[in-house]
């Protein structure tokens, strides 16, 4: 058992958060732990089942997070059964190895 940090965002949250889970947690257990951390910003219905999305795919809930992810991977949590929007994953530079300035050049410092 070791601390296993993930960069996560709940689907309706605006901000990703670095959340430590346990390397021996299943995907379902990690998703539940993560929602308790972001619950201070986003109201989460803990009676609904959750799923973890990585690179646009739902991760199997029974797998260990350490078997399907590397530390500090970017994942999103959503309620089970929600549709994953077309192109989902392209919206965050961490998923396509793109720098934030390449993804949003409008924020770059003007060249003189």
PDB file of C-alpha atoms in Angstrom:
ATOM      1  CA  UNK A   1       0.000   0.000   0.000  1.00  0.00           C
ATOM      2  CA  UNK A   2       1.385   3.341  -1.068  1.00  0.00           C
ATOM      3  CA  UNK A   3       0.078   6.811  -1.691  1.00  0.00           C
ATOM      4  CA  UNK A   4      -0.951   7.129  -5.338  1.00  0.00           C
ATOM      5  CA  UNK A   5      -1.676  10.730  -6.429  1.00  0.00           C
ATOM      6  CA  UNK A   6      -4.078  11.418  -9.291  1.00  0.00           C
ATOM      7  CA  UNK A   7      -4.960  14.697 -10.976  1.00  0.00           C
ATOM      8  CA  UNK A   8      -8.743  14.528 -11.013  1.00  0.00           C
ATOM      9  CA  UNK A   9     -11.778  16.568 -11.917  1.00  0.00           C
ATOM     10  CA  UNK A  10     -15.408  15.776 -11.270  1.00  0.00           C
ATOM     11  CA  UNK A  11     -17.387  16.317 -14.475  1.00  0.00           C
ATOM     12  CA  UNK A  12     -19.230  19.397 -13.157  1.00  0.00           C
ATOM     13  CA  UNK A  13     -16.217  20.899 -11.363  1.00  0.00           C
ATOM     14  CA  UNK A  14     -14.177  23.666 -12.949  1.00  0.00           C
ATOM     15  CA  UNK A  15     -10.850  22.818 -11.361  1.00  0.00           C
ATOM     16  CA  UNK A  16      -8.657  19.717 -11.390  1.00  0.00           C
ATOM     17  CA  UNK A  17      -7.305  18.672  -7.990  1.00  0.00           C
ATOM     18  CA  UNK A  18      -4.365  16.512  -7.010  1.00  0.00           C
ATOM     19  CA  UNK A  19      -5.872  13.800  -4.793  1.00  0.00           C
ATOM     20  CA  UNK A  20      -3.915  11.013  -3.081  1.00  0.00           C
ATOM     21  CA  UNK A  21      -5.570   7.595  -3.143  1.00  0.00           C
ATOM     22  CA  UNK A  22      -4.064   4.248  -2.204  1.00  0.00           C
ATOM     23  CA  UNK A  23      -2.258   2.116  -4.772  1.00  0.00           C
ATOM     24  CA  UNK A  24      -4.331  -0.866  -3.601  1.00  0.00           C
ATOM     25  CA  UNK A  25      -7.679   0.951  -4.082  1.00  0.00           C
ATOM     26  CA  UNK A  26      -9.936  -0.265  -6.828  1.00  0.00           C
ATOM     27  CA  UNK A  27     -11.074   2.296  -9.385  1.00  0.00           C
ATOM     28  CA  UNK A  28     -14.493   2.408  -7.650  1.00  0.00           C
ATOM     29  CA  UNK A  29     -12.937   2.958  -4.211  1.00  0.00           C
ATOM     30  CA  UNK A  30     -10.648   5.690  -5.555  1.00  0.00           C
ATOM     31  CA  UNK A  31     -13.569   7.432  -7.287  1.00  0.00           C
ATOM     32  CA  UNK A  32     -15.496   7.485  -4.014  1.00  0.00           C
ATOM     33  CA  UNK A  33     -12.506   8.898  -2.109  1.00  0.00           C
ATOM     34  CA  UNK A  34     -11.988  11.551  -4.778  1.00  0.00           C
ATOM     35  CA  UNK A  35     -15.590  12.730  -4.617  1.00  0.00           C
ATOM     36  CA  UNK A  36     -15.293  13.367  -0.882  1.00  0.00           C
ATOM     37  CA  UNK A  37     -12.389  15.727  -1.596  1.00  0.00           C
ATOM     38  CA  UNK A  38     -14.147  17.731  -4.334  1.00  0.00           C
ATOM     39  CA  UNK A  39     -17.492  17.698  -2.492  1.00  0.00           C
ATOM     40  CA  UNK A  40     -16.504  20.987  -0.837  1.00  0.00           C
ATOM     41  CA  UNK A  41     -16.743  22.712  -4.257  1.00  0.00           C
ATOM     42  CA  UNK A  42     -19.313  20.599  -6.071  1.00  0.00           C
ATOM     43  CA  UNK A  43     -22.349  18.979  -4.478  1.00  0.00           C
ATOM     44  CA  UNK A  44     -22.068  15.259  -5.175  1.00  0.00           C
ATOM     45  CA  UNK A  45     -24.893  12.773  -4.818  1.00  0.00           C
ATOM     46  CA  UNK A  46     -23.114   9.972  -2.956  1.00  0.00           C
ATOM     47  CA  UNK A  47     -26.092   7.661  -3.467  1.00  0.00           C
ATOM     48  CA  UNK A  48     -25.328   7.431  -7.198  1.00  0.00           C
ATOM     49  CA  UNK A  49     -22.692   5.107  -8.649  1.00  0.00           C
ATOM     50  CA  UNK A  50     -19.580   6.699 -10.096  1.00  0.00           C
ATOM     51  CA  UNK A  51     -17.163   5.870 -12.872  1.00  0.00           C
ATOM     52  CA  UNK A  52     -13.654   7.050 -13.678  1.00  0.00           C
ATOM     53  CA  UNK A  53     -12.799   8.218 -17.188  1.00  0.00           C
ATOM     54  CA  UNK A  54      -9.270   8.074 -18.616  1.00  0.00           C
ATOM     55  CA  UNK A  55      -8.486   9.108 -22.196  1.00  0.00           C
ATOM     56  CA  UNK A  56     -12.186   9.054 -23.035  1.00  0.00           C
ATOM     57  CA  UNK A  57     -12.785   5.499 -21.780  1.00  0.00           C
ATOM     58  CA  UNK A  58     -14.487   4.227 -18.622  1.00  0.00           C
ATOM     59  CA  UNK A  59     -12.017   2.324 -16.449  1.00  0.00           C
ATOM     60  CA  UNK A  60     -13.165  -1.059 -15.063  1.00  0.00           C
ATOM     61  CA  UNK A  61     -14.390  -0.394 -11.510  1.00  0.00           C
ATOM     62  CA  UNK A  62     -12.861  -3.570 -10.048  1.00  0.00           C
ATOM     63  CA  UNK A  63      -9.304  -2.958 -11.304  1.00  0.00           C
ATOM     64  CA  UNK A  64      -6.617  -1.573  -9.005  1.00  0.00           C
ATOM     65  CA  UNK A  65      -5.757   2.032  -9.829  1.00  0.00           C
ATOM     66  CA  UNK A  66      -2.061   1.111  -9.807  1.00  0.00           C
ATOM     67  CA  UNK A  67      -2.714  -1.519 -12.521  1.00  0.00           C
ATOM     68  CA  UNK A  68      -4.543   0.793 -14.947  1.00  0.00           C
ATOM     69  CA  UNK A  69      -2.967   4.207 -14.278  1.00  0.00           C
ATOM     70  CA  UNK A  70       0.393   5.795 -13.573  1.00  0.00           C
ATOM     71  CA  UNK A  71       0.779   8.230 -10.673  1.00  0.00           C
ATOM     72  CA  UNK A  72      -0.369  11.784 -11.422  1.00  0.00           C
ATOM     73  CA  UNK A  73      -2.467  10.765 -14.442  1.00  0.00           C
ATOM     74  CA  UNK A  74      -5.370  13.089 -15.294  1.00  0.00           C
ATOM     75  CA  UNK A  75      -8.760  11.390 -14.866  1.00  0.00           C
ATOM     76  CA  UNK A  76     -12.330  12.570 -14.596  1.00  0.00           C
ATOM     77  CA  UNK A  77     -15.137  11.258 -12.428  1.00  0.00           C
ATOM     78  CA  UNK A  78     -18.753  11.194 -13.519  1.00  0.00           C
ATOM     79  CA  UNK A  79     -21.967   9.487 -12.522  1.00  0.00           C
ATOM     80  CA  UNK A  80     -22.289   5.970 -13.902  1.00  0.00           C
ATOM     81  CA  UNK A  81     -24.067   5.743 -17.230  1.00  0.00           C
ATOM     82  CA  UNK A  82     -23.551   9.352 -18.305  1.00  0.00           C
ATOM     83  CA  UNK A  83     -22.609   9.757 -21.937  1.00  0.00           C
ATOM     84  CA  UNK A  84     -19.010  10.691 -22.618  1.00  0.00           C
ATOM     85  CA  UNK A  85     -19.117  13.680 -25.007  1.00  0.00           C
ATOM     86  CA  UNK A  86     -17.571  13.244 -28.449  1.00  0.00           C
ATOM     87  CA  UNK A  87     -13.941  14.328 -28.362  1.00  0.00           C
ATOM     88  CA  UNK A  88     -13.848  14.136 -24.588  1.00  0.00           C
ATOM     89  CA  UNK A  89     -10.272  14.233 -23.403  1.00  0.00           C
ATOM     90  CA  UNK A  90      -9.134  16.645 -26.068  1.00  0.00           C
ATOM     91  CA  UNK A  91     -10.335  19.502 -23.887  1.00  0.00           C
ATOM     92  CA  UNK A  92      -7.530  19.114 -21.340  1.00  0.00           C
ATOM     93  CA  UNK A  93      -3.925  19.475 -22.493  1.00  0.00           C
ATOM     94  CA  UNK A  94      -2.761  16.865 -19.963  1.00  0.00           C
ATOM     95  CA  UNK A  95      -4.504  14.197 -22.045  1.00  0.00           C
ATOM     96  CA  UNK A  96      -2.731  14.962 -25.277  1.00  0.00           C
ATOM     97  CA  UNK A  97       0.731  16.076 -24.094  1.00  0.00           C
ATOM     98  CA  UNK A  98       0.004  19.606 -25.249  1.00  0.00           C
ATOM     99  CA  UNK A  99       1.237  22.574 -23.251  1.00  0.00           C
ATOM    100  CA  UNK A 100      -1.393  24.902 -21.825  1.00  0.00           C
ATOM    101  CA  UNK A 101      -0.045  27.776 -23.947  1.00  0.00           C
ATOM    102  CA  UNK A 102      -0.238  25.671 -27.113  1.00  0.00           C
ATOM    103  CA  UNK A 103      -3.822  24.780 -26.235  1.00  0.00           C
ATOM    104  CA  UNK A 104      -4.761  28.377 -25.351  1.00  0.00           C
ATOM    105  CA  UNK A 105      -2.451  30.759 -27.260  1.00  0.00           C
ATOM    106  CA  UNK A 106      -4.724  33.676 -26.393  1.00  0.00           C
ATOM    107  CA  UNK A 107      -3.171  33.581 -22.900  1.00  0.00           C
ATOM    108  CA  UNK A 108       0.410  33.866 -24.111  1.00  0.00           C
ATOM    109  CA  UNK A 109       2.398  36.974 -23.281  1.00  0.00           C
ATOM    110  CA  UNK A 110       2.404  39.285 -26.314  1.00  0.00           C
ATOM    111  CA  UNK A 111       5.693  39.301 -28.214  1.00  0.00           C
ATOM    112  CA  UNK A 112       7.220  42.753 -28.595  1.00  0.00           C
TER     113      UNK A 112
END
